[in-house]
């Protein structure tokens, strides 16, 4: 670290001193930037590190508002320098200060998470000061937006859980079925390497996939013997009812469609529409397998639990005819290679 870097260049901006860490191994450039920052309004506290390692160490024990980053350091080169600083602290605004006048690298740097990309010496005194303050404000706005989205996502999850409870309270025999199905559907989606957003949608659809059973008389749901054909046809309405309940909610996932199709089968033998193959969306294909495996392994009012071996035999036998083979392979891997437990 440079000896002089403790010098505080103080100025009241919103009554707050802005603490900067400059990663720069060229003493001439350090001097230039320090003079620029002094020249404005004395509002910055500037610390310097001549290598990536020393800067990252400094971040361990010091609060910093923004980083000025040379991409070419003795121990780090190019965009990787940005990634390593963000790996240390992802909430730091980073302004790249470099000699590399390359538009493509500038765009890539911003994609990597830098707030701005400046060519050394290109920004005047006032401009550099503004760029730093704007970078900090943008990063703060980004943090607030992320936190609001997280809150919204938590609220959405809680709402879906509350909806799940409404059907399980009326139907204690399948209480927990939706949750266990949802967890298995998520694990299958992860095993298939779907993107994280899609995985979340599969999980949430699983949590409420039987919500349409709210319309079925409780005595039918809890009947301790096999159902008559009339009762079965009443039960078969639940995907459509579930869809109708959910279709007006503007989820960022195809939840209503997944719920509607979770009893469809690839050969057209399912319900309510008798859809075939790719007419069934992937989310519903995943949910169908998770639903069947959970149902076979659980106790039902009219029969005891049949066990995981029966469930595995069923999806193995029917893969490609009733169930999607990629989904089935992923589900089998979970139970046979990864010791998945409900
Ligand atoms: Fe169902």
mmCIF file of C-alpha atoms and ligand atoms in Angstrom, residues 177 209-210 213 238-239 262-263 271 291, ligand 1:
data_model
loop_
_atom_site.group_PDB
_atom_site.id
_atom_site.type_symbol
_atom_site.label_atom_id
_atom_site.label_comp_id
_atom_site.label_asym_id
_atom_site.label_seq_id
_atom_site.Cartn_x
_atom_site.Cartn_y
_atom_site.Cartn_z
ATOM 1 C CA UNK A 177 -48.681 -34.500 -0.672
ATOM 2 C CA UNK A 209 -51.103 -28.475 -8.174
ATOM 3 C CA UNK A 210 -54.172 -29.998 -6.464
ATOM 4 C CA UNK A 213 -59.694 -30.265 -5.148
ATOM 5 C CA UNK A 238 -59.685 -30.704 -10.311
ATOM 6 C CA UNK A 239 -56.964 -29.720 -12.826
ATOM 7 C CA UNK A 262 -50.428 -32.393 -14.488
ATOM 8 C CA UNK A 263 -52.638 -35.446 -15.173
ATOM 9 C CA UNK A 271 -57.083 -35.812 -18.519
ATOM 10 C CA UNK A 291 -46.965 -36.557 -8.423
HETATM 11 FE FE1 LIG B 1 -53.791 -33.958 -9.028
#
